[in-house]
């Protein structure tokens, strides 16, 4: 039952998880089962898994929704949907698997003084089930994440996701990474299922009666193409100073000592990276297999909060507000989204058919975070540093809630007719992970398209990746023109 729980998507998996937790607590009273009582622990730590959070854990209460054809009593009709989507649940990367093996080797080399029972011995005996070929690929659960997301969005916007639009007017752009291309294909499978209820989706893209995915790394992996970002952040050994300092700080040191004692290994054989990979393994086992991993038993909630902060610190300095170039490098993508909406507005005004009623863009957490930062979302008053862990307890910048697996930012463009005046207008509503995202600057839940463009006009007109991403020292004269 509990192995199956992980494969059931959406609401049903939460019901199943609840049932599992219930069973687990029941069995605890009657008969102790080594693997079962942990269900409660896994769900207790899962709010702190950062970018390795399951979509359903970040979004409790996602059910089918009524179609939104009739917002404001029929006055507004959706004319276009542009969605930026992170790939679904994935395997660990080769690098993470390598570190896990390293940690496993540390456990296996525990001295003869260390006992034969206890968590350290148990983890040392357990074979690792991760293999090199997995390297960041989309897992079954990830395919499901995408099919389910597609079906929910199609049910919510049935006219936009019509069969006809799918066949000829859908645009699907993706990062070249395997997990993103697969996510795009899985999404198309979900649309196919929406149009053919009850039938299993085809495996081959050619049979999906939909426009196939196109790869565009310049757009979806802009961070790989931004020279200045690469020089100043990605390849710069001091750019992540706060991440490194936090790894050596008192909060991490406390966990190191505690974990060393729990696992009965010398504290010198451990470091922050190995602790982090143990925590990741807890999250991967839950997200991929739907099981409560024994690796979770290494940590309590306070540890998980510290490790969440470590993960958020890295995202903050590498993808968020830490450096301006992190978000500025995404302005081409931001502009691309608005170009699609501009075109739809123009076509609609000329009473033409909108040529791209659905635009789907598949990328990474590293694609979404800079764009959300560019738009001013989840910005805390104080920066996240190595030294203000306590003060940042209630921070907005919490990657598990912003960019879990399958996270998505959707722009819905509406055409509205005002009954009293002959005036027609275009409105935009944004959804983050399928929930209305109020505007960062006004907290309104919907706004005029013109107002949105005005608010972001500096970015729309004044941000040019070719200039932003130029490394300053290479071209200091042209800067002064
Ligand atoms: C690396 O990052 C540090 C800290 O932000 C900065 O002072 C330095 O200029 C950066 N180095 C390069 C080559 O950009």
CSV table of C-alpha atoms and ligand atoms in Angstrom, one decimal:
chain,number,residue,atom,x,y,z
A,1,UNK,CA,0.0,0.0,0.0
A,2,UNK,CA,2.7,2.4,0.9
A,3,UNK,CA,4.9,1.7,-2.0
A,4,UNK,CA,1.9,2.5,-4.2
A,5,UNK,CA,1.3,5.8,-2.3
A,6,UNK,CA,4.1,7.5,-4.1
A,7,UNK,CA,2.8,6.7,-7.5
A,8,UNK,CA,-0.7,8.1,-6.9
A,9,UNK,CA,-0.7,11.7,-8.0
A,10,UNK,CA,-2.3,14.7,-6.5
A,11,UNK,CA,-5.1,14.5,-4.1
A,12,UNK,CA,-5.3,10.8,-4.0
A,13,UNK,CA,-1.7,10.5,-2.9
A,14,UNK,CA,-2.4,12.8,0.0
A,15,UNK,CA,-5.3,10.6,1.0
A,16,UNK,CA,-3.0,7.6,0.7
A,17,UNK,CA,-0.3,9.3,2.6
A,18,UNK,CA,-2.7,10.1,5.3
A,19,UNK,CA,-3.9,6.5,5.4
A,20,UNK,CA,-0.3,5.4,5.6
A,21,UNK,CA,0.4,7.8,8.4
A,22,UNK,CA,-2.7,6.5,10.2
A,23,UNK,CA,-1.7,2.9,9.7
A,24,UNK,CA,1.7,3.7,10.8
A,25,UNK,CA,0.5,5.3,14.1
A,26,UNK,CA,-1.8,2.3,14.6
A,27,UNK,CA,0.9,-0.2,14.1
A,28,UNK,CA,3.1,1.7,16.5
A,29,UNK,CA,0.6,1.0,19.3
A,30,UNK,CA,0.2,-2.6,18.5
A,31,UNK,CA,3.3,-4.0,17.0
A,32,UNK,CA,6.5,-2.0,16.3
A,33,UNK,CA,7.4,-2.1,12.6
A,34,UNK,CA,10.8,-0.7,11.8
A,35,UNK,CA,9.9,1.0,8.5
A,36,UNK,CA,6.4,2.2,9.2
A,37,UNK,CA,6.3,4.6,12.1
A,38,UNK,CA,8.6,6.9,10.1
A,39,UNK,CA,5.9,8.1,7.8
A,40,UNK,CA,5.1,10.8,10.3
A,41,UNK,CA,8.8,11.8,10.4
A,42,UNK,CA,9.1,12.0,6.6
A,43,UNK,CA,6.2,14.3,6.4
A,44,UNK,CA,7.5,16.3,9.4
A,45,UNK,CA,10.8,17.0,7.5
A,46,UNK,CA,9.3,17.5,4.1
A,47,UNK,CA,8.5,21.2,4.5
A,48,UNK,CA,12.2,21.8,4.6
A,49,UNK,CA,13.3,20.0,1.5
A,50,UNK,CA,13.8,23.1,-0.5
A,51,UNK,CA,14.1,22.6,-4.3
A,52,UNK,CA,13.7,18.8,-3.6
A,53,UNK,CA,10.2,19.3,-2.3
A,54,UNK,CA,7.3,17.3,-3.8
A,55,UNK,CA,4.8,19.5,-5.6
A,56,UNK,CA,1.9,18.2,-3.5
A,57,UNK,CA,3.8,18.9,-0.3
A,58,UNK,CA,4.2,22.6,-1.3
A,59,UNK,CA,0.6,22.8,-2.5
A,60,UNK,CA,-1.8,21.1,-0.1
A,61,UNK,CA,-5.3,21.1,-1.3
A,62,UNK,CA,-4.9,20.8,-5.1
A,63,UNK,CA,-8.0,19.4,-6.5
A,64,UNK,CA,-9.8,19.6,-9.8
A,65,UNK,CA,-11.0,23.2,-10.4
A,66,UNK,CA,-13.9,24.6,-12.2
A,67,UNK,CA,-13.2,25.9,-15.7
A,68,UNK,CA,-12.4,29.6,-15.7
A,69,UNK,CA,-14.2,30.4,-19.0
A,70,UNK,CA,-16.4,32.8,-17.2
A,71,UNK,CA,-14.4,35.0,-14.9
A,72,UNK,CA,-16.5,38.0,-13.8
A,73,UNK,CA,-19.7,36.5,-14.9
A,74,UNK,CA,-18.7,36.0,-18.5
A,75,UNK,CA,-17.2,39.5,-19.0
A,76,UNK,CA,-13.7,38.0,-19.3
A,77,UNK,CA,-12.5,35.3,-21.6
A,78,UNK,CA,-9.0,33.8,-21.4
A,79,UNK,CA,-7.2,34.3,-24.7
A,80,UNK,CA,-3.7,33.1,-23.9
A,81,UNK,CA,-1.8,31.2,-21.4
A,82,UNK,CA,2.0,31.4,-21.0
A,83,UNK,CA,3.4,28.9,-18.6
A,84,UNK,CA,7.0,28.6,-17.3
A,85,UNK,CA,7.3,25.1,-15.8
A,86,UNK,CA,10.1,23.4,-13.8
A,87,UNK,CA,10.7,19.7,-14.7
A,88,UNK,CA,9.0,17.1,-12.5
A,89,UNK,CA,10.6,14.9,-9.8
A,90,UNK,CA,14.0,13.8,-10.8
A,91,UNK,CA,16.8,11.4,-9.8
A,92,UNK,CA,19.8,12.8,-8.0
A,93,UNK,CA,22.6,14.0,-10.2
A,94,UNK,CA,25.8,12.0,-10.7
A,95,UNK,CA,27.6,14.4,-8.4
A,96,UNK,CA,25.0,13.9,-5.6
A,97,UNK,CA,25.2,10.1,-6.1
A,98,UNK,CA,29.0,10.3,-5.8
A,99,UNK,CA,28.8,12.1,-2.5
A,100,UNK,CA,26.3,9.7,-1.2
A,101,UNK,CA,28.7,6.8,-2.0
A,102,UNK,CA,31.4,8.7,-0.2
A,103,UNK,CA,29.2,9.0,2.9
A,104,UNK,CA,28.3,5.4,2.7
A,105,UNK,CA,32.0,4.5,2.6
A,106,UNK,CA,32.6,6.5,5.7
A,107,UNK,CA,29.8,4.6,7.5
A,108,UNK,CA,31.2,1.2,6.2
A,109,UNK,CA,34.7,2.1,7.5
A,110,UNK,CA,33.5,2.7,11.0
A,111,UNK,CA,36.0,1.4,13.5
A,112,UNK,CA,35.5,-1.9,15.4
A,113,UNK,CA,34.6,0.2,18.5
A,114,UNK,CA,31.3,1.3,16.8
A,115,UNK,CA,28.4,-1.0,17.6
A,116,UNK,CA,26.8,-3.5,15.2
A,117,UNK,CA,23.4,-2.0,15.8
A,118,UNK,CA,22.2,1.5,15.7
A,119,UNK,CA,21.5,3.8,12.8
A,120,UNK,CA,25.1,4.0,11.5
A,121,UNK,CA,25.4,0.2,11.3
A,122,UNK,CA,22.0,-0.1,9.7
A,123,UNK,CA,22.8,2.5,7.0
A,124,UNK,CA,26.2,1.0,6.4
A,125,UNK,CA,24.6,-2.4,5.7
A,126,UNK,CA,21.9,-1.1,3.4
A,127,UNK,CA,22.9,-1.2,-0.2
A,128,UNK,CA,22.5,2.1,-2.1
A,129,UNK,CA,20.0,1.9,-4.8
A,130,UNK,CA,21.2,4.9,-6.8
A,131,UNK,CA,23.2,4.3,-9.9
A,132,UNK,CA,25.2,6.6,-12.2
A,133,UNK,CA,22.9,6.3,-15.2
A,134,UNK,CA,20.2,8.1,-13.2
A,135,UNK,CA,22.0,11.3,-13.4
A,136,UNK,CA,19.2,13.9,-12.9
A,137,UNK,CA,16.7,12.1,-15.1
A,138,UNK,CA,13.0,12.5,-14.8
A,139,UNK,CA,11.6,9.6,-12.6
A,140,UNK,CA,8.2,7.9,-13.0
A,141,UNK,CA,6.7,10.2,-10.4
A,142,UNK,CA,8.1,13.2,-12.4
A,143,UNK,CA,6.2,12.0,-15.6
A,144,UNK,CA,3.1,11.8,-13.4
A,145,UNK,CA,3.7,15.3,-12.0
A,146,UNK,CA,3.6,16.6,-15.5
A,147,UNK,CA,0.7,14.6,-16.8
A,148,UNK,CA,-1.4,15.7,-13.8
A,149,UNK,CA,-0.4,19.3,-14.1
A,150,UNK,CA,-1.4,19.3,-17.8
A,151,UNK,CA,-4.7,17.7,-17.0
A,152,UNK,CA,-5.5,20.2,-14.2
A,153,UNK,CA,-4.5,23.2,-16.4
A,154,UNK,CA,-6.5,21.8,-19.4
A,155,UNK,CA,-9.6,21.3,-17.2
A,156,UNK,CA,-9.2,24.8,-15.9
A,157,UNK,CA,-8.8,26.4,-19.3
A,158,UNK,CA,-10.5,24.0,-21.7
A,159,UNK,CA,-10.9,26.4,-24.6
A,160,UNK,CA,-7.2,27.3,-24.7
A,161,UNK,CA,-6.2,23.6,-24.5
A,162,UNK,CA,-8.7,22.5,-27.1
A,163,UNK,CA,-7.7,19.6,-29.5
A,164,UNK,CA,-7.5,22.0,-32.3
A,165,UNK,CA,-5.1,24.4,-30.5
A,166,UNK,CA,-3.0,21.5,-29.4
A,167,UNK,CA,-2.7,20.3,-33.0
A,168,UNK,CA,-1.6,23.5,-34.6
A,169,UNK,CA,-1.2,26.4,-32.3
A,170,UNK,CA,0.5,25.2,-29.1
A,171,UNK,CA,4.1,26.3,-28.6
A,172,UNK,CA,6.3,24.1,-26.4
A,173,UNK,CA,9.9,25.3,-25.8
A,174,UNK,CA,12.2,23.4,-23.5
A,175,UNK,CA,15.7,23.3,-22.1
A,176,UNK,CA,17.8,20.6,-23.7
A,177,UNK,CA,18.2,18.7,-20.5
A,178,UNK,CA,16.7,15.2,-20.7
A,179,UNK,CA,14.4,15.8,-17.7
A,180,UNK,CA,13.0,18.9,-19.2
A,181,UNK,CA,12.4,17.4,-22.7
A,182,UNK,CA,10.8,14.4,-21.0
A,183,UNK,CA,8.7,16.8,-18.9
A,184,UNK,CA,7.4,18.5,-22.0
A,185,UNK,CA,6.5,15.1,-23.5
A,186,UNK,CA,4.8,14.0,-20.3
A,187,UNK,CA,2.8,17.2,-20.3
A,188,UNK,CA,1.6,16.5,-23.9
A,189,UNK,CA,0.6,13.0,-22.7
A,190,UNK,CA,-1.5,14.7,-20.0
A,191,UNK,CA,-3.2,16.8,-22.7
A,192,UNK,CA,-3.8,13.7,-24.8
A,193,UNK,CA,-5.4,12.1,-21.8
A,194,UNK,CA,-7.5,15.2,-21.3
A,195,UNK,CA,-8.8,14.8,-24.8
A,196,UNK,CA,-9.2,11.0,-24.6
A,197,UNK,CA,-10.5,10.3,-21.1
A,198,UNK,CA,-9.8,6.8,-19.8
A,199,UNK,CA,-7.3,5.8,-22.5
A,200,UNK,CA,-3.6,5.3,-21.8
A,201,UNK,CA,-1.4,8.0,-23.4
A,202,UNK,CA,0.9,7.2,-26.4
A,203,UNK,CA,4.6,6.9,-25.8
A,204,UNK,CA,5.6,8.5,-29.0
A,205,UNK,CA,5.4,12.3,-29.4
A,206,UNK,CA,4.3,11.7,-33.0
A,207,UNK,CA,1.1,10.1,-31.8
A,208,UNK,CA,0.1,12.8,-29.4
A,209,UNK,CA,-1.8,15.0,-32.0
A,210,UNK,CA,0.1,18.0,-30.7
A,211,UNK,CA,2.9,20.3,-31.8
A,212,UNK,CA,6.2,18.7,-30.7
A,213,UNK,CA,8.7,20.3,-28.2
A,214,UNK,CA,11.4,22.5,-29.5
A,215,UNK,CA,14.7,23.0,-27.7
A,216,UNK,CA,15.9,26.5,-26.8
A,217,UNK,CA,18.7,26.7,-24.3
A,218,UNK,CA,19.4,30.4,-24.8
A,219,UNK,CA,15.9,31.1,-23.5
A,220,UNK,CA,15.4,28.3,-20.9
A,221,UNK,CA,19.1,28.0,-19.7
A,222,UNK,CA,20.0,31.7,-20.0
A,223,UNK,CA,22.3,31.3,-17.1
A,224,UNK,CA,24.6,29.2,-19.2
A,225,UNK,CA,24.8,31.9,-21.8
A,226,UNK,CA,25.4,34.9,-19.6
A,227,UNK,CA,29.1,35.7,-19.6
A,228,UNK,CA,28.9,38.1,-16.7
A,229,UNK,CA,26.9,35.7,-14.5
A,230,UNK,CA,29.4,32.9,-15.3
A,231,UNK,CA,32.4,35.1,-14.4
A,232,UNK,CA,31.0,36.9,-11.4
A,233,UNK,CA,28.9,34.2,-9.8
A,234,UNK,CA,29.1,30.7,-11.2
A,235,UNK,CA,32.8,30.4,-11.6
A,236,UNK,CA,33.7,32.8,-8.8
A,237,UNK,CA,34.9,31.0,-5.8
A,238,UNK,CA,34.1,33.8,-3.4
A,239,UNK,CA,30.6,34.6,-4.7
A,240,UNK,CA,29.0,32.0,-2.4
A,241,UNK,CA,30.9,33.3,0.6
A,242,UNK,CA,27.8,33.1,2.9
A,243,UNK,CA,27.1,29.5,1.9
A,244,UNK,CA,30.6,28.5,2.7
A,245,UNK,CA,30.6,30.5,6.0
A,246,UNK,CA,27.3,29.0,7.1
A,247,UNK,CA,28.7,25.5,6.4
A,248,UNK,CA,31.4,26.3,8.9
A,249,UNK,CA,29.2,28.2,11.3
A,250,UNK,CA,27.8,27.1,14.7
A,251,UNK,CA,24.4,25.9,13.4
A,252,UNK,CA,26.1,23.4,11.0
A,253,UNK,CA,28.8,22.5,13.5
A,254,UNK,CA,26.1,21.5,16.0
A,255,UNK,CA,24.5,19.1,13.5
A,256,UNK,CA,27.9,17.7,12.5
A,257,UNK,CA,28.7,16.8,16.1
A,258,UNK,CA,25.2,15.3,16.7
A,259,UNK,CA,25.2,13.3,13.5
A,260,UNK,CA,28.8,12.0,14.2
A,261,UNK,CA,27.6,10.8,17.6
A,262,UNK,CA,24.4,9.2,16.2
A,263,UNK,CA,26.2,7.4,13.4
A,264,UNK,CA,29.2,6.6,15.5
A,265,UNK,CA,31.8,8.0,13.2
A,266,UNK,CA,34.6,10.5,13.9
A,267,UNK,CA,33.4,14.0,13.3
A,268,UNK,CA,36.5,14.6,11.2
A,269,UNK,CA,35.2,12.1,8.6
A,270,UNK,CA,32.1,14.2,8.1
A,271,UNK,CA,31.6,17.6,6.6
A,272,UNK,CA,28.6,19.8,5.7
A,273,UNK,CA,28.4,18.5,2.2
A,274,UNK,CA,28.1,14.9,3.4
A,275,UNK,CA,25.5,15.9,5.9
A,276,UNK,CA,23.6,17.7,3.2
A,277,UNK,CA,23.7,14.6,0.9
A,278,UNK,CA,22.2,12.5,3.7
A,279,UNK,CA,19.4,15.0,4.0
A,280,UNK,CA,18.9,15.0,0.2
A,281,UNK,CA,18.7,11.2,0.2
A,282,UNK,CA,15.9,11.5,2.7
A,283,UNK,CA,14.1,13.8,0.3
A,284,UNK,CA,14.9,11.8,-2.8
A,285,UNK,CA,13.7,8.5,-1.2
A,286,UNK,CA,10.4,10.2,-0.3
A,287,UNK,CA,9.9,12.0,-3.7
A,288,UNK,CA,11.0,9.2,-5.9
A,289,UNK,CA,10.0,6.0,-4.1
A,290,UNK,CA,7.3,7.4,-1.8
A,291,UNK,CA,9.0,5.8,1.1
A,292,UNK,CA,10.2,7.1,4.4
A,293,UNK,CA,14.0,6.7,4.2
A,294,UNK,CA,16.1,5.5,7.0
A,295,UNK,CA,18.4,8.5,6.1
A,296,UNK,CA,15.6,10.7,7.5
A,297,UNK,CA,16.2,9.3,11.0
A,298,UNK,CA,19.5,11.0,11.1
A,299,UNK,CA,17.7,14.4,11.5
A,300,UNK,CA,15.2,16.1,13.6
A,301,UNK,CA,13.1,19.1,12.7
A,302,UNK,CA,15.6,21.7,14.0
A,303,UNK,CA,18.3,20.1,11.8
A,304,UNK,CA,16.0,20.1,8.8
A,305,UNK,CA,15.4,23.9,9.3
A,306,UNK,CA,19.1,24.6,9.3
A,307,UNK,CA,19.7,22.4,6.2
A,308,UNK,CA,16.7,24.1,4.5
A,309,UNK,CA,18.4,27.4,5.2
A,310,UNK,CA,21.7,26.2,3.7
A,311,UNK,CA,19.8,25.2,0.5
A,312,UNK,CA,18.0,28.6,0.4
A,313,UNK,CA,21.2,30.5,1.0
A,314,UNK,CA,22.7,28.9,-2.1
A,315,UNK,CA,19.7,29.7,-4.2
A,316,UNK,CA,19.6,33.3,-2.8
A,317,UNK,CA,23.2,34.0,-3.8
A,318,UNK,CA,23.2,32.1,-7.0
A,319,UNK,CA,19.7,32.6,-8.4
A,320,UNK,CA,18.0,35.2,-6.3
A,321,UNK,CA,18.6,38.6,-4.9
A,322,UNK,CA,22.2,38.0,-3.8
A,323,UNK,CA,23.6,39.5,-7.0
A,324,UNK,CA,21.8,41.7,-9.5
A,325,UNK,CA,23.1,39.8,-12.5
A,326,UNK,CA,21.3,36.6,-11.2
A,327,UNK,CA,17.9,38.1,-12.1
A,328,UNK,CA,19.0,40.4,-14.9
A,329,UNK,CA,20.3,37.4,-16.8
A,330,UNK,CA,16.6,36.3,-17.2
A,331,UNK,CA,15.3,39.5,-18.8
A,332,UNK,CA,15.3,38.0,-22.3
A,333,UNK,CA,12.9,35.3,-21.0
A,334,UNK,CA,10.8,37.9,-19.3
A,335,UNK,CA,10.6,39.9,-22.5
A,336,UNK,CA,9.8,36.8,-24.5
A,337,UNK,CA,6.7,36.2,-22.3
A,338,UNK,CA,5.5,39.7,-22.8
A,339,UNK,CA,6.1,39.5,-26.6
A,340,UNK,CA,3.8,36.5,-26.7
A,341,UNK,CA,1.1,38.5,-24.8
A,342,UNK,CA,1.7,41.6,-27.0
A,343,UNK,CA,1.1,39.6,-30.1
A,344,UNK,CA,-2.0,37.9,-28.7
A,345,UNK,CA,-3.4,41.4,-27.7
A,346,UNK,CA,-2.7,42.7,-31.2
A,347,UNK,CA,-4.3,39.7,-33.0
A,348,UNK,CA,-7.3,39.8,-30.7
A,349,UNK,CA,-7.8,43.5,-31.3
A,350,UNK,CA,-7.7,42.9,-35.1
A,351,UNK,CA,-10.3,40.1,-34.6
A,352,UNK,CA,-7.8,37.6,-35.8
A,353,UNK,CA,-7.3,34.2,-34.2
A,354,UNK,CA,-4.6,34.2,-31.6
A,355,UNK,CA,-1.7,32.4,-33.2
A,356,UNK,CA,-0.2,31.0,-29.9
A,357,UNK,CA,-3.0,30.6,-27.4
A,358,UNK,CA,-0.8,28.3,-25.3
A,359,UNK,CA,2.9,28.8,-24.8
A,360,UNK,CA,4.7,26.3,-22.6
A,361,UNK,CA,8.3,26.8,-21.5
A,362,UNK,CA,10.1,24.0,-19.7
A,363,UNK,CA,13.1,24.7,-17.6
A,364,UNK,CA,14.7,24.5,-14.1
A,365,UNK,CA,14.4,26.0,-10.7
A,366,UNK,CA,17.3,28.0,-11.9
A,367,UNK,CA,15.1,29.4,-14.7
A,368,UNK,CA,12.2,30.3,-12.4
A,369,UNK,CA,13.9,31.8,-9.4
A,370,UNK,CA,15.8,34.6,-11.3
A,371,UNK,CA,12.6,35.5,-13.2
A,372,UNK,CA,10.6,35.7,-10.0
A,373,UNK,CA,13.4,37.8,-8.4
A,374,UNK,CA,13.4,40.1,-11.5
A,375,UNK,CA,9.7,40.6,-10.9
A,376,UNK,CA,10.3,41.4,-7.2
A,377,UNK,CA,8.8,38.4,-5.6
A,378,UNK,CA,9.8,36.8,-2.3
A,379,UNK,CA,12.2,39.6,-1.4
A,380,UNK,CA,13.1,39.9,2.2
A,381,UNK,CA,14.1,43.2,3.8
A,382,UNK,CA,17.4,41.9,4.9
A,383,UNK,CA,19.6,39.6,2.8
A,384,UNK,CA,20.1,36.0,3.7
A,385,UNK,CA,23.5,35.7,5.2
A,386,UNK,CA,25.6,33.2,7.1
A,387,UNK,CA,25.0,35.1,10.3
A,388,UNK,CA,21.3,35.8,10.4
A,389,UNK,CA,19.7,32.3,10.4
A,390,UNK,CA,17.6,33.1,13.5
A,391,UNK,CA,16.4,36.5,12.1
A,392,UNK,CA,15.4,34.8,8.8
A,393,UNK,CA,13.1,32.2,10.4
A,394,UNK,CA,10.1,33.8,8.8
A,395,UNK,CA,11.7,34.7,5.5
A,396,UNK,CA,9.8,35.0,2.3
A,397,UNK,CA,12.6,33.4,0.2
A,398,UNK,CA,11.8,29.7,0.9
A,399,UNK,CA,12.6,27.7,-2.2
A,400,UNK,CA,10.5,24.7,-1.1
A,401,UNK,CA,7.4,26.8,-1.4
A,402,UNK,CA,8.4,28.7,-4.5
A,403,UNK,CA,10.1,26.1,-6.7
A,404,UNK,CA,9.3,22.5,-5.7
A,405,UNK,CA,9.4,19.9,-8.5
A,406,UNK,CA,7.0,20.7,-11.3
A,407,UNK,CA,6.6,24.3,-10.0
A,408,UNK,CA,5.0,26.6,-12.5
A,409,UNK,CA,4.4,30.3,-13.1
A,410,UNK,CA,1.5,30.9,-15.4
A,411,UNK,CA,0.4,34.2,-17.0
A,412,UNK,CA,-3.2,34.2,-18.1
A,413,UNK,CA,-4.2,36.9,-20.5
A,414,UNK,CA,-7.9,37.8,-20.5
A,415,UNK,CA,-10.0,39.8,-22.9
A,416,UNK,CA,-12.7,41.6,-21.0
A,417,UNK,CA,-15.8,43.4,-22.1
A,418,UNK,CA,-17.3,45.9,-19.8
A,419,UNK,CA,-21.1,45.7,-19.9
A,420,UNK,CA,-21.7,49.3,-19.0
A,421,UNK,CA,-19.3,51.0,-21.4
A,422,UNK,CA,-18.3,49.8,-24.8
A,423,UNK,CA,-14.7,49.6,-23.5
A,424,UNK,CA,-12.7,46.5,-24.1
A,425,UNK,CA,-9.6,45.7,-22.1
A,426,UNK,CA,-7.0,43.1,-21.5
A,427,UNK,CA,-6.2,41.8,-18.0
A,428,UNK,CA,-3.6,39.5,-16.7
A,429,UNK,CA,-3.7,37.1,-13.8
A,430,UNK,CA,-0.6,35.2,-12.6
A,431,UNK,CA,-0.6,31.8,-11.0
A,432,UNK,CA,2.3,30.3,-9.1
A,433,UNK,CA,1.9,26.6,-8.6
A,434,UNK,CA,-1.7,27.0,-9.6
A,435,UNK,CA,-2.6,29.5,-7.0
A,436,UNK,CA,-3.2,33.2,-7.7
A,437,UNK,CA,0.0,35.1,-7.3
A,438,UNK,CA,-0.9,38.7,-6.3
A,439,UNK,CA,1.2,41.4,-8.0
A,440,UNK,CA,4.4,42.0,-6.2
A,441,UNK,CA,3.9,45.8,-6.2
A,442,UNK,CA,0.1,46.2,-5.5
A,443,UNK,CA,-1.0,42.9,-4.0
A,444,UNK,CA,-3.9,42.9,-6.5
A,445,UNK,CA,-5.0,39.5,-7.8
A,446,UNK,CA,-5.5,40.7,-11.4
A,447,UNK,CA,-4.5,43.8,-13.3
A,448,UNK,CA,-4.8,45.5,-16.6
A,449,UNK,CA,-2.2,44.3,-19.1
A,450,UNK,CA,-1.2,47.9,-19.8
A,451,UNK,CA,-0.6,48.5,-16.1
A,452,UNK,CA,1.5,45.4,-15.8
A,453,UNK,CA,3.6,46.5,-18.7
A,454,UNK,CA,4.0,50.0,-17.3
A,455,UNK,CA,5.1,48.7,-14.0
A,456,UNK,CA,7.8,46.6,-15.6
A,457,UNK,CA,8.7,49.0,-18.4
A,458,UNK,CA,12.3,49.4,-17.2
A,459,UNK,CA,12.9,45.7,-17.6
A,460,UNK,CA,10.9,45.4,-20.8
A,461,UNK,CA,12.6,48.3,-22.5
A,462,UNK,CA,15.9,48.8,-20.6
A,463,UNK,CA,17.2,45.3,-20.0
A,464,UNK,CA,19.2,43.8,-22.8
A,465,UNK,CA,20.9,40.6,-22.1
A,466,UNK,CA,23.6,41.4,-24.6
A,467,UNK,CA,24.6,44.4,-22.4
A,468,UNK,CA,23.7,43.0,-19.0
A,469,UNK,CA,25.7,39.9,-19.6
A,470,UNK,CA,28.7,41.5,-21.0
A,471,UNK,CA,31.6,41.2,-18.6
A,472,UNK,CA,32.4,44.8,-17.6
A,473,UNK,CA,36.2,44.6,-17.6
A,474,UNK,CA,36.3,43.2,-21.2
A,475,UNK,CA,34.5,46.3,-22.6
A,476,UNK,CA,35.0,49.2,-20.3
A,477,UNK,CA,35.2,51.9,-23.0
A,478,UNK,CA,31.8,51.1,-24.6
A,479,UNK,CA,30.2,51.4,-21.2
A,480,UNK,CA,31.1,55.0,-21.0
A,481,UNK,CA,29.5,56.0,-24.3
B,1,LIG,C1,33.6,37.4,-7.1
B,1,LIG,O1,32.7,37.7,-6.0
B,1,LIG,C2,33.1,38.7,-5.1
B,1,LIG,C3,32.0,38.8,-4.1
B,1,LIG,O2,30.8,39.2,-4.6
B,1,LIG,C4,33.3,40.0,-5.9
B,1,LIG,O3,33.8,41.0,-4.9
B,1,LIG,C5,34.3,39.8,-7.0
B,1,LIG,O4,34.5,41.0,-7.7
B,1,LIG,C6,33.9,38.7,-7.9
B,1,LIG,N1,35.0,38.4,-8.9
B,1,LIG,C7,34.8,38.5,-10.2
B,1,LIG,C8,35.9,38.0,-11.0
B,1,LIG,O5,33.8,39.0,-10.7
